[in-house]
Short mmCIF file of C-alpha atoms in Angstrom, two decimals:
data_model
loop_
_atom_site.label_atom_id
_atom_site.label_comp_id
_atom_site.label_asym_id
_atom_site.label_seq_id
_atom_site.Cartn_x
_atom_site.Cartn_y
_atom_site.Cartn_z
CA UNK R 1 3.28 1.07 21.20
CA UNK R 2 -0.03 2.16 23.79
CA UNK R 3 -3.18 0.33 23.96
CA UNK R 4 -4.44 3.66 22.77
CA UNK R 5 -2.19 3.99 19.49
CA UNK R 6 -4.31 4.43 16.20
CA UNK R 7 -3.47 3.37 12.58
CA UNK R 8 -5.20 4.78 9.66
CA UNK R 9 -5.87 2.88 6.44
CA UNK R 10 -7.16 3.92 3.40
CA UNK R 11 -8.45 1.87 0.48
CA UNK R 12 -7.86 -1.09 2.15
CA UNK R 13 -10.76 -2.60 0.41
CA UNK R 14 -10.03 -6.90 1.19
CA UNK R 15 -9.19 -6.05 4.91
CA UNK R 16 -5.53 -7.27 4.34
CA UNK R 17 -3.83 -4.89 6.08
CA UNK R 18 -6.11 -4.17 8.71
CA UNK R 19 -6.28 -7.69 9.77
CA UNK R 20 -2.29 -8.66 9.61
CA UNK R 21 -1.90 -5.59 12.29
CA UNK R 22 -4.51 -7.20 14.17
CA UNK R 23 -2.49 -9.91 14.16
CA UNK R 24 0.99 -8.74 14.74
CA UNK R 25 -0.68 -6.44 17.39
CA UNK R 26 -3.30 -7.93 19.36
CA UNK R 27 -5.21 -5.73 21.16
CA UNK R 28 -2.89 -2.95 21.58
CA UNK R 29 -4.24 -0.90 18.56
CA UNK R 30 -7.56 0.40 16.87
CA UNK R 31 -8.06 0.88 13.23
CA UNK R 32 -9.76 2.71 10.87
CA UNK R 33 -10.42 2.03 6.96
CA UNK R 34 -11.70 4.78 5.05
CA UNK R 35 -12.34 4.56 1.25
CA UNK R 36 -10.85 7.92 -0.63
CA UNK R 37 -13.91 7.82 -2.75
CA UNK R 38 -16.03 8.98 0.02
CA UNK R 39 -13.99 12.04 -0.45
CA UNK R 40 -14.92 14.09 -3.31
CA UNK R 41 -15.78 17.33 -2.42
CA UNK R 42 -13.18 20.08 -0.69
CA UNK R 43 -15.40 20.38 2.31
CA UNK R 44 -15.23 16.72 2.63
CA UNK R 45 -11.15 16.58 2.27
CA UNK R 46 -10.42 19.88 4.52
CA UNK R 47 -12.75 17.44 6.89
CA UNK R 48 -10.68 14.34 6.80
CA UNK R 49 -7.67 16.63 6.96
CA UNK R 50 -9.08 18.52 10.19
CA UNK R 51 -9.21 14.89 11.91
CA UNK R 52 -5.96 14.28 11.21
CA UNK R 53 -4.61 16.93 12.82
CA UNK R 54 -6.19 16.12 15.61
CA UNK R 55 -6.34 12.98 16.23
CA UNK R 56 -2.45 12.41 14.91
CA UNK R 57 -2.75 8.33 14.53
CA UNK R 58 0.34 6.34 15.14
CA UNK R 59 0.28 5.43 10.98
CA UNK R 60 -1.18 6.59 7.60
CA UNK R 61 -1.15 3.44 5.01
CA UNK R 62 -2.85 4.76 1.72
CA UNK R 63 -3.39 2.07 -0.97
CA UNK R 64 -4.01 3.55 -4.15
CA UNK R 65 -5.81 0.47 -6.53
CA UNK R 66 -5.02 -0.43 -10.20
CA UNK R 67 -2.84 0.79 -12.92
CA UNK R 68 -3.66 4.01 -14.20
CA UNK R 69 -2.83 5.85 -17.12
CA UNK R 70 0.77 7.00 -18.26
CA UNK R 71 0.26 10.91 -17.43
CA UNK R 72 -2.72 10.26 -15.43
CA UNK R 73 -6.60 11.53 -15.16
CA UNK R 74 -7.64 14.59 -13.89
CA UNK R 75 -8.93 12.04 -11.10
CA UNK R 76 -5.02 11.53 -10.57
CA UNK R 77 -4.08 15.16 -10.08
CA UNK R 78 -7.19 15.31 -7.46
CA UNK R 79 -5.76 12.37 -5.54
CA UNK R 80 -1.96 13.37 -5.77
CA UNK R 81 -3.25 16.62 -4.26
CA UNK R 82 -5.04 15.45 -1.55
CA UNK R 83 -2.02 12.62 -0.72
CA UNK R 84 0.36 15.45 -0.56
CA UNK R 85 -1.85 17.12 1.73
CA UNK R 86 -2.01 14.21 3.72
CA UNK R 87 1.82 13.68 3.59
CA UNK R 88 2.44 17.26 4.90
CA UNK R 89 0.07 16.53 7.64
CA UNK R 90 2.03 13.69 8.68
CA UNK R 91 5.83 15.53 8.11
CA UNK R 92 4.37 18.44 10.94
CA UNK R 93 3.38 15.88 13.15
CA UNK R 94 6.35 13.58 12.54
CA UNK R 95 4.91 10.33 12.23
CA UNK R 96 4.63 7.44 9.51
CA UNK R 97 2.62 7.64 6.57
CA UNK R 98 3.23 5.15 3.54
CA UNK R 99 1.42 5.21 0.14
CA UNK R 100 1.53 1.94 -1.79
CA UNK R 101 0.11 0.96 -5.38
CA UNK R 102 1.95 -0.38 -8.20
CA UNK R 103 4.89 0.68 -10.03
CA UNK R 104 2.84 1.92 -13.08
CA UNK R 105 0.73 3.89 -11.26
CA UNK R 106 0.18 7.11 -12.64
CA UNK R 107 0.39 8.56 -9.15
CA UNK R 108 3.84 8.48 -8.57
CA UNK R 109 4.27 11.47 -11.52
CA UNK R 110 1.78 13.79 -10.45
CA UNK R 111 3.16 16.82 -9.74
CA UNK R 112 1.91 17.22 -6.00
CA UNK R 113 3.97 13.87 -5.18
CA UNK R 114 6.94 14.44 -7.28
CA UNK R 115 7.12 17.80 -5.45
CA UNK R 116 7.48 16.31 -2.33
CA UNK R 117 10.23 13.70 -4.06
CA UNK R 118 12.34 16.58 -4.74
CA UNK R 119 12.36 18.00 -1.47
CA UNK R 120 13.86 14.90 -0.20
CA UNK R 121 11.01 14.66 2.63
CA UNK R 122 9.99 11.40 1.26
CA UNK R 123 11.70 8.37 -0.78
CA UNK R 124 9.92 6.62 -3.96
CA UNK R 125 11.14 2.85 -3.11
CA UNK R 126 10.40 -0.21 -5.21
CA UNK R 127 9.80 -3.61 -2.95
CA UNK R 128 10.15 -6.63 -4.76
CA UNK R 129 8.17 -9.51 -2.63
CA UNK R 130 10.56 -12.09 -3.55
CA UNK R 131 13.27 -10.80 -1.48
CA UNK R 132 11.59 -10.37 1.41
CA UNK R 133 11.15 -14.65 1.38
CA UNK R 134 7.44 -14.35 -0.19
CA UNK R 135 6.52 -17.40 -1.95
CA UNK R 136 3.47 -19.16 -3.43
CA UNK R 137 2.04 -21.65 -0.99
CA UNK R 138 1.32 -24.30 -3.60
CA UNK R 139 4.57 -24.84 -6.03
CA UNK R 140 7.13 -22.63 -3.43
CA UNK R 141 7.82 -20.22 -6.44
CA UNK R 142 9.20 -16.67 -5.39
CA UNK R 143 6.73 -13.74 -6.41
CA UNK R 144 7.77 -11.44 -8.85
CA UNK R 145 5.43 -9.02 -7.49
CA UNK R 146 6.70 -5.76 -7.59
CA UNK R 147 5.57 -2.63 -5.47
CA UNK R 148 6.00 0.98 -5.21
CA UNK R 149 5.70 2.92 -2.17
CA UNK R 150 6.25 6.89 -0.92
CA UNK R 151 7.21 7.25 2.63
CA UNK R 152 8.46 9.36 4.93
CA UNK R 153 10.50 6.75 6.53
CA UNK R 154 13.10 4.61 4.26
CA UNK R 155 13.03 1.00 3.77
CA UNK R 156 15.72 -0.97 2.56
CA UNK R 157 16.85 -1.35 -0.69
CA UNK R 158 15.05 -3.90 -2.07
CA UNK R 159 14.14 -3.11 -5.41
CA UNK R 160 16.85 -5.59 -7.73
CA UNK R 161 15.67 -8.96 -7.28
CA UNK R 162 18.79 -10.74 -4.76
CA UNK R 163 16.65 -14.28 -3.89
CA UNK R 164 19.19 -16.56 -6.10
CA UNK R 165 16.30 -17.59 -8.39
CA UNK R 166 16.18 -17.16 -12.05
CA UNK R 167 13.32 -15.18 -13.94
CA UNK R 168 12.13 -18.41 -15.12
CA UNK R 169 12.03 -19.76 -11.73
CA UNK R 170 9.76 -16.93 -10.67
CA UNK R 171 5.86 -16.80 -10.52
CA UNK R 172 5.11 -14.33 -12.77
CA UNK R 173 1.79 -14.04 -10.93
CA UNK R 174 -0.97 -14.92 -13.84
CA UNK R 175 -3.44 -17.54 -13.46
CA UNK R 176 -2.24 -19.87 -16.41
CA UNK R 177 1.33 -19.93 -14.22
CA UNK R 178 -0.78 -21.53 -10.99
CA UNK R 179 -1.44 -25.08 -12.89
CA UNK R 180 -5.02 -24.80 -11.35
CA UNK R 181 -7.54 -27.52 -12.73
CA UNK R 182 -10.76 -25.74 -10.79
CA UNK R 183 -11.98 -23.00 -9.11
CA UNK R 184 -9.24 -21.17 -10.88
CA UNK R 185 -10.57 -17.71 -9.93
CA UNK R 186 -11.14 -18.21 -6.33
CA UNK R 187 -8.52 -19.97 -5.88
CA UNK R 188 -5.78 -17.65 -7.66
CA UNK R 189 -7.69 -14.91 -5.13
CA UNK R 190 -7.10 -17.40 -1.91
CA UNK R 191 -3.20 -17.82 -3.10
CA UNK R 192 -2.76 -13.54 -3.88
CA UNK R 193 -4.33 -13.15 -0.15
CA UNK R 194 -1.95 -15.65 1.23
CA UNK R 195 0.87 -13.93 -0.42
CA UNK R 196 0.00 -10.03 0.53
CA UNK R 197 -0.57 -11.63 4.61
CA UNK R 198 3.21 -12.78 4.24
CA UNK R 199 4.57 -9.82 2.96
CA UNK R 200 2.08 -7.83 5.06
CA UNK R 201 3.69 -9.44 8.00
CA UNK R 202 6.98 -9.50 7.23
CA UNK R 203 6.81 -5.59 6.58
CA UNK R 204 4.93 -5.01 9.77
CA UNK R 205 7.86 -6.94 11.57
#
């Protein structure tokens, strides 16, 4: 990797991701967050688009937030569009690009993304954190986070949980399952950003 390598991130809202390739990378990158909300209008995607080409960063990481409906919004179908655009984008130019959100995301059957599915130019994997090692940092329970993610590039297959622990030995990442006697929001918040910098980390490595 160049001093002069880019990576794109969008919706990174906390910084997580931004600042764990900061880490892993010292000064040998540049970054750039961009929120997808700032783009509503088609003049403002076929913008965004444009830069792409041209710029061609060295990686696309789009985090798409919350759980959304079963079939989706027509907010959904706009998004799904404009990530397949993106994708195909990234497919010409042969480089990375990674969508993340959770399983239940309504994303992941939009037509636009199932499309590209189907053509076998990108893999739907499920990550659970627990077997890549990620724990909580007070009681040492394994997460049973589970992620989705559309690539172009294929991780392994970890989506059956393989870490040796039981479901009941899991943190089944609610705040009653901390044992927190103060400060329970912030510091259920301070644990969740511990736990997305170690798998953060352990992904980027």
């Amino acid at each position: 990797m160049s001093p002069i390598d880019c990576m794109w991130f969008l919706n990174d809202d906390q910084g997580y991701r931004q600042s764990t390739v900061n880490r892993v990378f010292p000064d040998l990158i540049r970054t750039m967050n961009l929120n997808i909300k700032q783009f509503r209008s088609r003049f403002q995607k076929d913008n965004l688009l444009k830069q792409l080409t041209e710029e061609s960063p060295f990686l696309v990481w789009i985090r798409m937030p919350g759980q959304a409906t079963v079939t989706g919004t027509k907010q959904d179908v706009h998004n799904s569009r404009f990530v397949a655009s993106i994708f195909r984008i990234r497919l010409q130019q042969n480089k990375p690009c990674i969508v993340e959100s959770s399983v239940h995301n309504a994303l992941w059957s939009q037509i636009a993304i199932k499309e590209l599915i189907d053509e076998g130019v990108v893999h739907l994997d499920e990550i659970r954190w627990c077997n890549l090692g990620i724990v909580h940092p007070q009681n040492s329970k394994p997460s049973n986070m589970k992620i989705a993610c559309v690539s172009n590039i294929t991780f392994p297959d970890v989506c059956v949980c393989a870490c040796g622990k039981s479901r009941s030995e899991h943190l089944m990442d609610r705040k009653h399952d901390l044992d927190m006697f103060s400060n329970t929001d912030v510091r259920f918040q301070e644990a969740r950003e511990l736990m997305t910098n170690q798998f953060l980390c352990v992904f980027f490595v």
